[in-house]
Coordinates of C-alpha atoms in Angstrom, one line a residue:
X1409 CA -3.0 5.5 8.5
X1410 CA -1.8 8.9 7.3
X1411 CA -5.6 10.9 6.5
X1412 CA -6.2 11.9 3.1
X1413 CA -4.8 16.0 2.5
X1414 CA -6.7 18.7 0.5
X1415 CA -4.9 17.7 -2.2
X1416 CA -5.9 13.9 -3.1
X1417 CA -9.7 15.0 -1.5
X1418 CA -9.3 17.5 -4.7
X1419 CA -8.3 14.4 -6.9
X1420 CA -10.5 12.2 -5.4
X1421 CA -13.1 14.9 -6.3
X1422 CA -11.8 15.5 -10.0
X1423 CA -12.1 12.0 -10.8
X1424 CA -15.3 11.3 -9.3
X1425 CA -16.7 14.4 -11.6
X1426 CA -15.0 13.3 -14.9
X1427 CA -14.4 9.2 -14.3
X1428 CA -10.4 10.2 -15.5
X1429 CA -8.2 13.4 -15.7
X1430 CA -5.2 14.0 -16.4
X1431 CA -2.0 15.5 -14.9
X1432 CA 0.3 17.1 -17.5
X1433 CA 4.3 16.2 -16.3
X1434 CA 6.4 19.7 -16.8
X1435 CA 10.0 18.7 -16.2
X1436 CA 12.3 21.5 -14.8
X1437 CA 14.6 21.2 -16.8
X1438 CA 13.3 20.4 -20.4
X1439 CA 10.9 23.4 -20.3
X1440 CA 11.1 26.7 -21.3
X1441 CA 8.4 29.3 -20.0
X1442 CA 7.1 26.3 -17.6
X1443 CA 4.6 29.7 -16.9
X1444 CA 2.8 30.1 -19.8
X1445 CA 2.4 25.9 -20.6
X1446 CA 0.6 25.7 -17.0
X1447 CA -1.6 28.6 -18.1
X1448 CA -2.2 26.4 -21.0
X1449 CA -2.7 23.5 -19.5
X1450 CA -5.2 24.7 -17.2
X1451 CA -7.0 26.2 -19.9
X1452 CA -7.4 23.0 -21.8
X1453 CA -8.8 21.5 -18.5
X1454 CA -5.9 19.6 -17.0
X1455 CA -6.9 19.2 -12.6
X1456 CA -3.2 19.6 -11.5
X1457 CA 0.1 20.0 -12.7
X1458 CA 3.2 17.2 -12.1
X1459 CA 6.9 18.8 -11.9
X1460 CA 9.9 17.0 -12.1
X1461 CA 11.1 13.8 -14.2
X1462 CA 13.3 10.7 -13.4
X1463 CA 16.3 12.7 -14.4
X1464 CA 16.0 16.0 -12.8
X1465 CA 18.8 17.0 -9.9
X1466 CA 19.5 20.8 -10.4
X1467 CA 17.2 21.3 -6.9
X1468 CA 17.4 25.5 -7.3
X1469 CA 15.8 25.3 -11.0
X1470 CA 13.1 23.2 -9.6
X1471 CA 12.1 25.6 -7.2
X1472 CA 12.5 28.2 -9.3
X1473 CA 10.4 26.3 -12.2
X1474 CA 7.7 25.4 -9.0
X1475 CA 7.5 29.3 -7.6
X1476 CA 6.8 30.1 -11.4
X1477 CA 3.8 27.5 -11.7
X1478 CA 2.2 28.5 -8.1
X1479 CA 2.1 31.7 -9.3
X1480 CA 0.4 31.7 -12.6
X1481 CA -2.7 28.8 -12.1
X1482 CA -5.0 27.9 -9.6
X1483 CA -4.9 24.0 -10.2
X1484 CA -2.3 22.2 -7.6
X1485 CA 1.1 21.7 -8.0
X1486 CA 2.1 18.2 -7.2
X1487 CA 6.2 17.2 -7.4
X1488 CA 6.8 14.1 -9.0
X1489 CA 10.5 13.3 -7.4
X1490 CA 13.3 11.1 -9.6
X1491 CA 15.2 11.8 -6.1
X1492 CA 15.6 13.5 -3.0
X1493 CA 16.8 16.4 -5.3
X1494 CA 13.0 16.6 -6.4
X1495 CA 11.6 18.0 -2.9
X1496 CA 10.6 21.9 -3.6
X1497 CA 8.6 24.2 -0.5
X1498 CA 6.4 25.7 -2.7
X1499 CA 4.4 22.8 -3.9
X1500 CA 0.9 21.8 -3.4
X1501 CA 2.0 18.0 -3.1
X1502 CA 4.3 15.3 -3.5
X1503 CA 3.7 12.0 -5.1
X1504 CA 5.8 9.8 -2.1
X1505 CA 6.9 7.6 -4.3
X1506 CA 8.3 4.1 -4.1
X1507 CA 9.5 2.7 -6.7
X1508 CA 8.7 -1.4 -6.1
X1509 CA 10.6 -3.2 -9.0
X1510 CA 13.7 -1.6 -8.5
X1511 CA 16.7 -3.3 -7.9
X1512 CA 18.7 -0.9 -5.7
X1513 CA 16.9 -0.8 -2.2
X1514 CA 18.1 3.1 -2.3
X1515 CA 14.6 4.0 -4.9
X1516 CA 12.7 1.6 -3.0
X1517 CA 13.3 3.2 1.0
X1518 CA 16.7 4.8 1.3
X1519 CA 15.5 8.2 -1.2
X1520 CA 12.4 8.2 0.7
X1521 CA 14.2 8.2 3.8
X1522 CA 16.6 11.1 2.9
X1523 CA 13.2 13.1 1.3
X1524 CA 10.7 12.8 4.1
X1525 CA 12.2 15.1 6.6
X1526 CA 12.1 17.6 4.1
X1527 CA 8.6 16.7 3.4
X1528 CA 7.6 17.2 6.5
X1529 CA 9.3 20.7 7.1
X1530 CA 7.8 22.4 4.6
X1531 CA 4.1 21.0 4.8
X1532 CA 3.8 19.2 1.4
X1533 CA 1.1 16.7 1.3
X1534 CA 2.4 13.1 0.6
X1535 CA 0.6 11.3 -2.0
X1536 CA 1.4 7.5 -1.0
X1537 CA 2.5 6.3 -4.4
X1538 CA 3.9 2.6 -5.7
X1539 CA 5.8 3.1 -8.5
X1540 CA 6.0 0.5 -11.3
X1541 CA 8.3 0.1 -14.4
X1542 CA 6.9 -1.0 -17.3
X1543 CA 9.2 -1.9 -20.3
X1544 CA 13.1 -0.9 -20.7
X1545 CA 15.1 1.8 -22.2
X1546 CA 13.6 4.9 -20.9
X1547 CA 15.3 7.0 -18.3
X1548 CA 13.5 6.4 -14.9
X1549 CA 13.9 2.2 -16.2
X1550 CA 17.8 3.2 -16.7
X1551 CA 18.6 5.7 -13.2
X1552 CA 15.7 3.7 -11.1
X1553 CA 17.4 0.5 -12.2
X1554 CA 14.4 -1.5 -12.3
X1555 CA 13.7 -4.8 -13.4
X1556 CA 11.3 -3.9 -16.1
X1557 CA 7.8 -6.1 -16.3
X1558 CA 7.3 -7.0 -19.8
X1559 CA 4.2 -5.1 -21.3
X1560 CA 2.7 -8.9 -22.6
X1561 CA 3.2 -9.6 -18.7
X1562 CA -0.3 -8.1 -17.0
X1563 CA -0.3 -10.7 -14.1
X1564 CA 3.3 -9.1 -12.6
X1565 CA 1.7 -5.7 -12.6
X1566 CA -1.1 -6.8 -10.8
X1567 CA 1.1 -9.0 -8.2
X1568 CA 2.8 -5.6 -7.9
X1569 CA -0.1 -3.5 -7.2
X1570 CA -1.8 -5.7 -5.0
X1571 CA 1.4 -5.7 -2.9
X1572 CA 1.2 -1.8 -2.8
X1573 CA -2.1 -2.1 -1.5
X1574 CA -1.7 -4.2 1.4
X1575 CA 1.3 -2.0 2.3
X1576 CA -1.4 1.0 2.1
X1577 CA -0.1 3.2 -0.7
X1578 CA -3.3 4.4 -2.1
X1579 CA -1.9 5.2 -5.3
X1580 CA -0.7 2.7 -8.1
X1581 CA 1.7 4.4 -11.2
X1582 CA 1.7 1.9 -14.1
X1583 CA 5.1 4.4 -15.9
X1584 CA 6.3 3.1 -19.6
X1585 CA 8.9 6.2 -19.2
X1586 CA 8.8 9.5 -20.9
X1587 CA 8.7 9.1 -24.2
X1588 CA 8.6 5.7 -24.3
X1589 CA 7.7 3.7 -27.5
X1590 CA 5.3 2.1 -26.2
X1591 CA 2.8 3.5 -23.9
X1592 CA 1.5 0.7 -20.9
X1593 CA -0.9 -1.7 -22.6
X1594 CA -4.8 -1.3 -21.7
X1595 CA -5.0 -4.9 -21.2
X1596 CA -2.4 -4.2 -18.3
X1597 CA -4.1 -1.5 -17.0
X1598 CA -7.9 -3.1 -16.9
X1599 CA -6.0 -6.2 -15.0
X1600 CA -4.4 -3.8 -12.9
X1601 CA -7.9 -2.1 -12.2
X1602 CA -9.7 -5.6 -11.7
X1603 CA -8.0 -6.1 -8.7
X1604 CA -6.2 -2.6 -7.7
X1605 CA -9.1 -0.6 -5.3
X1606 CA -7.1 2.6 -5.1
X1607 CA -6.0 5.2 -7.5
X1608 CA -4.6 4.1 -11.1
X1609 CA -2.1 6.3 -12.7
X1610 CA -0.8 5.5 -15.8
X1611 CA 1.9 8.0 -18.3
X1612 CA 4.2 7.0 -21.0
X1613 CA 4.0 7.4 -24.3
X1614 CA 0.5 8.5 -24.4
X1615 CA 0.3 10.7 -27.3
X1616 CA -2.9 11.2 -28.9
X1617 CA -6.0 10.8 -28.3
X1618 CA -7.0 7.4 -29.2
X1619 CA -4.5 6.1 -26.8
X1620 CA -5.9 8.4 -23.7
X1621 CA -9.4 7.2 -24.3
X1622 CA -8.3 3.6 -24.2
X1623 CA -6.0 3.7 -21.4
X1624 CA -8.9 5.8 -19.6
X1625 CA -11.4 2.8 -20.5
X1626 CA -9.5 0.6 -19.7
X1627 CA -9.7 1.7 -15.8
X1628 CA -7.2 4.7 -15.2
X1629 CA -8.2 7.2 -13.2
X1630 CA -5.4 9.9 -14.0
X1631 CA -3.6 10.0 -17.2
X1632 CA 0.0 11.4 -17.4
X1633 CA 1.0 13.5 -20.7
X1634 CA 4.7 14.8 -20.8
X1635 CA 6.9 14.2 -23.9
X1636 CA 4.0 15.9 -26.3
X1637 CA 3.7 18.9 -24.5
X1638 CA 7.6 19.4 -24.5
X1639 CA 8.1 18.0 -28.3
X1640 CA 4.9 18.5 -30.1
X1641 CA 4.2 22.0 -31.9
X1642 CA 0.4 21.2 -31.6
X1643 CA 0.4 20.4 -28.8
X1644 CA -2.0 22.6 -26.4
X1645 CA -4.9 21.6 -29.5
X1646 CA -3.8 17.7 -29.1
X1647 CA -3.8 18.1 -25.3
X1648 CA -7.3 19.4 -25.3
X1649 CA -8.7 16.3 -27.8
X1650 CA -6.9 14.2 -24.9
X1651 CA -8.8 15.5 -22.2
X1652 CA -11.9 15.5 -24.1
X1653 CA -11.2 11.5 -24.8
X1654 CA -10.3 10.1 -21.3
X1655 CA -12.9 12.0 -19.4
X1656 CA -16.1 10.1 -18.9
X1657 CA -18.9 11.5 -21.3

């Protein structure tokens, strides 16, 4: 089995400190002055930084928007790929994602495939990562064609999850979509944690703090926060009462 990297000791570390942190998503191309909002970000207390999105392909902005990041925080940089587009040399690490309830076989091995070489080249730590759908109408349900579980369906995501763990990914994303409606229900995420022994990510439409400290209760151990930071004037002082909510007191 593929040895934990720097990177998820770092994480491992993080969340053993604070019981849950969180990983702001920037996408590359949503963002303007990706720069200063890590700066900010890291201020507030975030442990790493996510680039990319479900829907980002323009490759050279990515790097550019990556380079940019690296050079202005200390925190890691970790790519969260919608493709094979999503692969960047400059980044701390990669969450190798598969995303399980597809129903295109290309999201569940044939991307990872096509990205790994690349992976490999430029020395990015893989993060092992099972990727799960929760709800519909959000773009990574629409491009990842997944067959959405329903949020009142907690068993499926567990089925799910324990299936990612036999197959060794040590890390479980629960994803409701950027800027869902809906963010992934804590009931789902404590059934999820019940049986789930690796590491629980959970993002989508998590916008204040209320909802950061129950999802963090609930058993998450990283907490995703991207449509606020790109949408929400307030948002470095909402970000902040966020952090301050999941982490353990």
């Amino acid at each position: 089995m593929l040895a934990a990297g720097k990177v998820e000791q770092y994480l491992n570390g993080e969340i053993k400190k604070h019981g849950t942190i969180c990983l702001p998503l920037i996408d590359s191309e949503n963002s303007t002055d990706a720069a200063s909002i890590a700066r900010k970000v890291e201020e507030v207390g975030a442990s790493g930084i996510l680039v990319g999105g479900s829907s980002a392909t323009d490759q050279m902005e990515l790097a550019k928007v990556v380079a940019e990041i690296k050079d202005s925080v200390r925190i890691p940089v970790i790519l969260f790929p919608g493709n094979v587009t999503g692969v960047s040399p400059r980044a701390d690490a990669i969450l190798f994602s598969s995303l399980l309830n597809s129903e295109d076989p290309y999201f569940i091995t044939g991307a990872q495939a096509l990205g790994a070489p690349a992976v490999k080249k430029h020395g990015i730590e893989p993060l092992p990562t099972a990727y799960v759908i929760v709800g519909e109408g959000t773009a990574a349900w629409f491009v990842g064609r997944a067959r959405a579980i329903p949020f009142h369906k907690p068993n499926l995501a567990v089925m799910y999850s324990l299936a990612a763990q036999y197959m060794g990914m040590r890390y479980v994303y629960l994803e409701a979509g950027s800027g869902a409606s809906q963010n992934v229900p804590p009931e789902m995420v404590a059934a999820v944690r019940k049986y789930y022994q690796g590491t629980l990510i959970v993002g989508g439409g998590i916008k204040t703090p209320e909802t950061a400290g129950a999802v963090a209760r609930a058993g998450a151990d990283i907490v995703v926060v991207g449509t606020m930071i790109e949408k929400d004037g307030e948002w470095q002082q909402k970000l902040s009462a966020m952090i301050r909510s999941m982490r353990r007191a």
